[in-house]
mmCIF file of C-alpha atoms in Angstrom:
data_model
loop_
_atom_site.group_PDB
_atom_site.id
_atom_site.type_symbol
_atom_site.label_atom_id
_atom_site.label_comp_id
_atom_site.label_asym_id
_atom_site.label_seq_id
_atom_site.Cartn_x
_atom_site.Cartn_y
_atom_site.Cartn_z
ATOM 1 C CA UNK H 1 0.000 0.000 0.000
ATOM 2 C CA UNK H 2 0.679 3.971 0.287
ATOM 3 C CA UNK H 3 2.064 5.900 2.312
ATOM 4 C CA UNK H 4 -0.083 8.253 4.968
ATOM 5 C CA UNK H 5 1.528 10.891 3.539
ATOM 6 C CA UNK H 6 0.598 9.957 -0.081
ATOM 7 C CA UNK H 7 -2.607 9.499 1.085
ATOM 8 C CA UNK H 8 -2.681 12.817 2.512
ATOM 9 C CA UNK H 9 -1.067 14.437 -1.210
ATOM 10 C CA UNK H 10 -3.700 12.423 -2.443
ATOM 11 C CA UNK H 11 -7.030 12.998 -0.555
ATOM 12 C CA UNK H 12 -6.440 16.090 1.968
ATOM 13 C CA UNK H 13 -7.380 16.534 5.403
ATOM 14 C CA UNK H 14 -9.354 13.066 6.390
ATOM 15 C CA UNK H 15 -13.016 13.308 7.965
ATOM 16 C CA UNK H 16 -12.557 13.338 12.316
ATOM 17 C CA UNK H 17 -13.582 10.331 12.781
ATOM 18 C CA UNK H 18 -11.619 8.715 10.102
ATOM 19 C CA UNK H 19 -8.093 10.330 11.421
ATOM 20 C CA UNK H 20 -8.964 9.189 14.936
ATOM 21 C CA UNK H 21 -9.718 5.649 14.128
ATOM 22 C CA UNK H 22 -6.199 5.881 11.809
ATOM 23 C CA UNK H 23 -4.665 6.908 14.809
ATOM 24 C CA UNK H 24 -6.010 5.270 17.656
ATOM 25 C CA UNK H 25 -4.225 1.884 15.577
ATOM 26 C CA UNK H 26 -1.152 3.986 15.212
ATOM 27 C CA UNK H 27 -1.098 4.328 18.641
ATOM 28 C CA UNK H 28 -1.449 0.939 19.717
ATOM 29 C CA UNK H 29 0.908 -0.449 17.360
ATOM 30 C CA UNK H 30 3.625 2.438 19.555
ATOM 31 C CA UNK H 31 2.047 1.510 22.974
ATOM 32 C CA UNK H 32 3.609 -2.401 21.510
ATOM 33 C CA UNK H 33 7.115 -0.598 20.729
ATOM 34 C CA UNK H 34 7.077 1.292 23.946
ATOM 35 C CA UNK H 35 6.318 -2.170 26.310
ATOM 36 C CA UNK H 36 8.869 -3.514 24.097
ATOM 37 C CA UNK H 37 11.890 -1.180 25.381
ATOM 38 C CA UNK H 38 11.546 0.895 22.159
ATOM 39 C CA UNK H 39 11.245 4.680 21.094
ATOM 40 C CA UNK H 40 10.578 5.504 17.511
ATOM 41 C CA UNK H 41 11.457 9.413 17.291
ATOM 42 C CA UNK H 42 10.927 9.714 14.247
ATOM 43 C CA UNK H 43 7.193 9.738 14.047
ATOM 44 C CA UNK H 44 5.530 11.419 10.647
ATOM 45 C CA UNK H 45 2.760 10.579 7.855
ATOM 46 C CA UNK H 46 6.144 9.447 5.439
ATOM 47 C CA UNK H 47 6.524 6.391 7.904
ATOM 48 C CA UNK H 48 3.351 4.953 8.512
ATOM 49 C CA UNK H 49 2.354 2.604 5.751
ATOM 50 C CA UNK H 50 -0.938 1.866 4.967
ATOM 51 C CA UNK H 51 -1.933 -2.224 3.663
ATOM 52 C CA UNK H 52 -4.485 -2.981 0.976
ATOM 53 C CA UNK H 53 -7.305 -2.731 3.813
ATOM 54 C CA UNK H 54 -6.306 1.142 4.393
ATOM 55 C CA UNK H 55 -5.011 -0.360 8.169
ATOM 56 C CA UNK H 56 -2.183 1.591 8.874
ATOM 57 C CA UNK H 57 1.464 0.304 9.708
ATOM 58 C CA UNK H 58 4.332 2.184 11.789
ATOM 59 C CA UNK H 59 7.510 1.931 9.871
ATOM 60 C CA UNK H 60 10.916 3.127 9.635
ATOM 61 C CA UNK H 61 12.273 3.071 12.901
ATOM 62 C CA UNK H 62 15.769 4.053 11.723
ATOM 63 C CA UNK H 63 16.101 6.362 14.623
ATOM 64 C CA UNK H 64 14.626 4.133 17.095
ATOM 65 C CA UNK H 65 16.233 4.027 20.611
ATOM 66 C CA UNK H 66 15.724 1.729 23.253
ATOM 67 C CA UNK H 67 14.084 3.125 26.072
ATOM 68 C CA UNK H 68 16.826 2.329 28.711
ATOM 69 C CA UNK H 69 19.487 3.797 26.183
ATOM 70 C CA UNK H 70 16.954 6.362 24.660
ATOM 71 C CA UNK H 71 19.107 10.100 24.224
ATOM 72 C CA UNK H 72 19.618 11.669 27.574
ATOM 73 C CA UNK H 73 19.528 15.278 28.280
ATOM 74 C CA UNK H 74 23.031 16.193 27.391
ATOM 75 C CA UNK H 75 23.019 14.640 23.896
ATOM 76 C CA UNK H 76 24.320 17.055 20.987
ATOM 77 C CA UNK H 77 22.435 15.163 18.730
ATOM 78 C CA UNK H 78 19.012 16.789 16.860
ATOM 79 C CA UNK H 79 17.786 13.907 14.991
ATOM 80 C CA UNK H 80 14.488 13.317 13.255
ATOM 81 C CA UNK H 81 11.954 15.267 11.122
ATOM 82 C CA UNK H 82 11.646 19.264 12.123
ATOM 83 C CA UNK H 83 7.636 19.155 11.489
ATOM 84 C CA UNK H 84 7.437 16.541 13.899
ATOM 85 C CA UNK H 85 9.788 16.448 16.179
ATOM 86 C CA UNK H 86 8.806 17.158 20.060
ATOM 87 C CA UNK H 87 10.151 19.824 21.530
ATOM 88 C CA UNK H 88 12.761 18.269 23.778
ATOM 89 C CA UNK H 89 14.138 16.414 20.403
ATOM 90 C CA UNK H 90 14.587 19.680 18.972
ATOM 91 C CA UNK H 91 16.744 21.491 21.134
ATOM 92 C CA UNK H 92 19.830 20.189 22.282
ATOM 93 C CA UNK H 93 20.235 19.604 26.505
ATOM 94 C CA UNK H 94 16.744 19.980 27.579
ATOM 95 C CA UNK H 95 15.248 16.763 28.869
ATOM 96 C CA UNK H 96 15.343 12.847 28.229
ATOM 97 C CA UNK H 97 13.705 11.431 25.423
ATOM 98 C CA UNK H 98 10.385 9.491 26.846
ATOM 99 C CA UNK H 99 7.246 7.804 25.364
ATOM 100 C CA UNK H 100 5.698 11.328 25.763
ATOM 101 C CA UNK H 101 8.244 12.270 22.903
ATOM 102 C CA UNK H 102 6.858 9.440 20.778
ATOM 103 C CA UNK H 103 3.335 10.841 22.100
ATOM 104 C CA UNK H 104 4.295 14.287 21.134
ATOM 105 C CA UNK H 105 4.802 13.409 16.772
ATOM 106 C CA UNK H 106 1.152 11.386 17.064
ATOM 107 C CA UNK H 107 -0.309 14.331 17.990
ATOM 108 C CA UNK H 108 2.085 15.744 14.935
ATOM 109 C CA UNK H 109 0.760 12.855 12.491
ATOM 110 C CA UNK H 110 -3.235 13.714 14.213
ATOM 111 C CA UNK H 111 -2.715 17.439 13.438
ATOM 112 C CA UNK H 112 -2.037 17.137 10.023
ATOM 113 C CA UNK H 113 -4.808 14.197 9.279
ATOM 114 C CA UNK H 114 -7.280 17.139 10.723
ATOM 115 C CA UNK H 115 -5.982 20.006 8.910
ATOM 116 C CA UNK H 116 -3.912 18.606 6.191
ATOM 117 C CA UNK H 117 -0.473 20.662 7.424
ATOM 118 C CA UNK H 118 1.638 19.771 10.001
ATOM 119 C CA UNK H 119 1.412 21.962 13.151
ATOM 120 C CA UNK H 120 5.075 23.817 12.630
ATOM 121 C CA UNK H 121 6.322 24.296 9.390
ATOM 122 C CA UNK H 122 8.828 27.344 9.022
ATOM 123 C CA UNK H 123 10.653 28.776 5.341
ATOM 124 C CA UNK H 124 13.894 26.632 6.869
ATOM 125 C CA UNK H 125 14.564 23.517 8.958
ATOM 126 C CA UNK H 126 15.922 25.860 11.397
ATOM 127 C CA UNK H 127 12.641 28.305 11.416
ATOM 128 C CA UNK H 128 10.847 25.004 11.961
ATOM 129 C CA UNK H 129 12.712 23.965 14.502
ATOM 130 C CA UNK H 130 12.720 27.251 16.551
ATOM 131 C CA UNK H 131 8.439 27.298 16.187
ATOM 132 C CA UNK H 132 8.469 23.441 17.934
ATOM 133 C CA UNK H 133 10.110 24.787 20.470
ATOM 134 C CA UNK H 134 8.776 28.428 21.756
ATOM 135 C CA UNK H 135 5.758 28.778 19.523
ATOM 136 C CA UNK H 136 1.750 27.351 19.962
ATOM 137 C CA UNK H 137 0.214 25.408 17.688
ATOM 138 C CA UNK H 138 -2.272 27.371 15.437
ATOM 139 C CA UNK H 139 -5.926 25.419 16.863
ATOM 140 C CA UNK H 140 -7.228 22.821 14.811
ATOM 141 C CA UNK H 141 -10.828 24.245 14.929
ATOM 142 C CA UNK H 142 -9.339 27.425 13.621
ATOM 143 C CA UNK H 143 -8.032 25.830 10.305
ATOM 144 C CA UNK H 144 -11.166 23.508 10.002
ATOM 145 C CA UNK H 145 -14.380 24.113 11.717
ATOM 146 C CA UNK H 146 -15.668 20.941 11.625
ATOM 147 C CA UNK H 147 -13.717 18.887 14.063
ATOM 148 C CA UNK H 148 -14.987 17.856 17.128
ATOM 149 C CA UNK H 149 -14.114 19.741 20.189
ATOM 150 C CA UNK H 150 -13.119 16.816 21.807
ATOM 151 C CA UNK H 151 -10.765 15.503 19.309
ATOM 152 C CA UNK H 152 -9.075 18.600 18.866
ATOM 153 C CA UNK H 153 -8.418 18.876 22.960
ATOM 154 C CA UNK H 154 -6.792 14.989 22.155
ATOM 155 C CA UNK H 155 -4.144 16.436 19.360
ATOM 156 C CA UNK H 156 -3.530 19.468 21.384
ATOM 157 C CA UNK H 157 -2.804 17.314 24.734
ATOM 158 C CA UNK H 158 -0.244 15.558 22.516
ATOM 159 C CA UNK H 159 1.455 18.868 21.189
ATOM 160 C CA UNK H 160 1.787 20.019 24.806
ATOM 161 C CA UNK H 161 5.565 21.900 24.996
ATOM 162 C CA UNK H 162 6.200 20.298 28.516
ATOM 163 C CA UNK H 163 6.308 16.118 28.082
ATOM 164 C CA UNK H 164 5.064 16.219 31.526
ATOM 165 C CA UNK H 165 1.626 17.537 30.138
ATOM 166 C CA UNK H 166 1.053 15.286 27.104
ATOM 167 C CA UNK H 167 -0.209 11.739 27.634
ATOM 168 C CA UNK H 168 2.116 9.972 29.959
ATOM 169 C CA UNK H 169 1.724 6.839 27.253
ATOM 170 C CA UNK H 170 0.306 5.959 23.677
ATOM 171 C CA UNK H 171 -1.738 3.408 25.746
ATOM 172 C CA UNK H 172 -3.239 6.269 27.171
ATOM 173 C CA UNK H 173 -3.541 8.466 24.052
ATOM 174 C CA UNK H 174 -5.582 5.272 22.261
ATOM 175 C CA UNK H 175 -8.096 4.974 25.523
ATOM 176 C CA UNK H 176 -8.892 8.915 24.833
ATOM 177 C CA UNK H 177 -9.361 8.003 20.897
ATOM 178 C CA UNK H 178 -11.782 5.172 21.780
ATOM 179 C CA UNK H 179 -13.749 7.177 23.434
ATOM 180 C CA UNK H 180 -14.170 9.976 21.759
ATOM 181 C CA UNK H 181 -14.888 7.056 18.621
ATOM 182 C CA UNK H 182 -18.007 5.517 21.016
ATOM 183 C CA UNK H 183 -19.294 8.674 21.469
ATOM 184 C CA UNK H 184 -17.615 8.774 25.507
ATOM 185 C CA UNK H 185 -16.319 11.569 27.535
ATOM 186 C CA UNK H 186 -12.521 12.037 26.702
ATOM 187 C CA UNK H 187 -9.856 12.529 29.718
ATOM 188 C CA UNK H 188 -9.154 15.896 28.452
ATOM 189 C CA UNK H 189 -12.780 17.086 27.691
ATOM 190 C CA UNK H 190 -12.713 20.828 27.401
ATOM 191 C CA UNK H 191 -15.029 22.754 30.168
ATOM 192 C CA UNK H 192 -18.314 23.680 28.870
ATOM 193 C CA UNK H 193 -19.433 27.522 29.239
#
């Protein structure tokens, strides 16, 4: 099969409840990499693969790390895809690479299945880089009225700056996207007025 990013080139922005289902499996298939000792970091719609069914597939783990090796704090290494890339991957001595940095590009690969753009993209890698860390996402529901409150509280818990904030765990991400997919109250449920 394609690509999600071909698909993306292809199609545009996917319907709400067709990005969240795509994603909840994403995240499930991480949630298996993460109990497995693994981090991908290098999260993006160019490396999940979609099969003949349209079930998607994580690939390319090129930059993968095990968890109990995974880059500490002091690394002088920026490695994986600007548009994607959490915060604490793209700046050099901040924190330890987690799950939550994993959890951090699905909420990447979320935002741009609801808007059809990823949520930082500047005129240079560099640009880029400098919006993922010090800059806020531009809302979902700004770009595209039609997505569900609820979903778009999901993708921004995953774009949080501080990994502390996001979802401690993909397992945790995919419980929120089941939910909101039967129609359930979400962890992060914005207040009503």
């Amino acid at each position: 099969g394609e690509s999600l990013a071909a698909l993306l080139n292809r199609e545009g922005p996917q319907a709400p409840r067709r990005a969240a289902a795509l994603l909840r499996t994403i995240a499930e298939a991480l949630d298996y990499a993460h109990r497995l000792g693994v981090l991908h970091l290098d999260l993006k719609p160019g490396n999940v693969l979609l099969d003949e069914r349209g079930e998607p597939m994580v690939a390319d783990f090129g930059l993968a790390r095990r968890l109990d090796e995974s880059l500490a704090a002091d690394s002088d290494e920026v490695s994986g895809t600007p548009s994607y890339m959490a915060p604490e991957q793209a700046t050099l001595k901040t924190r330890r690479l987690t799950p939550a940095t994993d959890v951090y590009g699905l909420g990447a690969i979320l935002y741009e299945l609801l808007t059809g753009r990823p949520p930082f993209l500047g005129a240079t890698p560099q640009e880029t880089l400098r919006r993922v860390a010090q800059a806020a996402p531009e809302r979902p529901r700004a770009l595209r009225a039609d997505i569900p409150p609820d979903l778009e509280a999901i993708c921004l818990k995953c774009l949080e700056k501080d990994a502390d904030q996001r979802y401690p765990s993909a397992r945790a991400l995919e419980h929120d996207l089941a939910a909101f997919l039967d129609g359930r109250p979400v962890s992060v449920r914005p207040l009503s007025v």
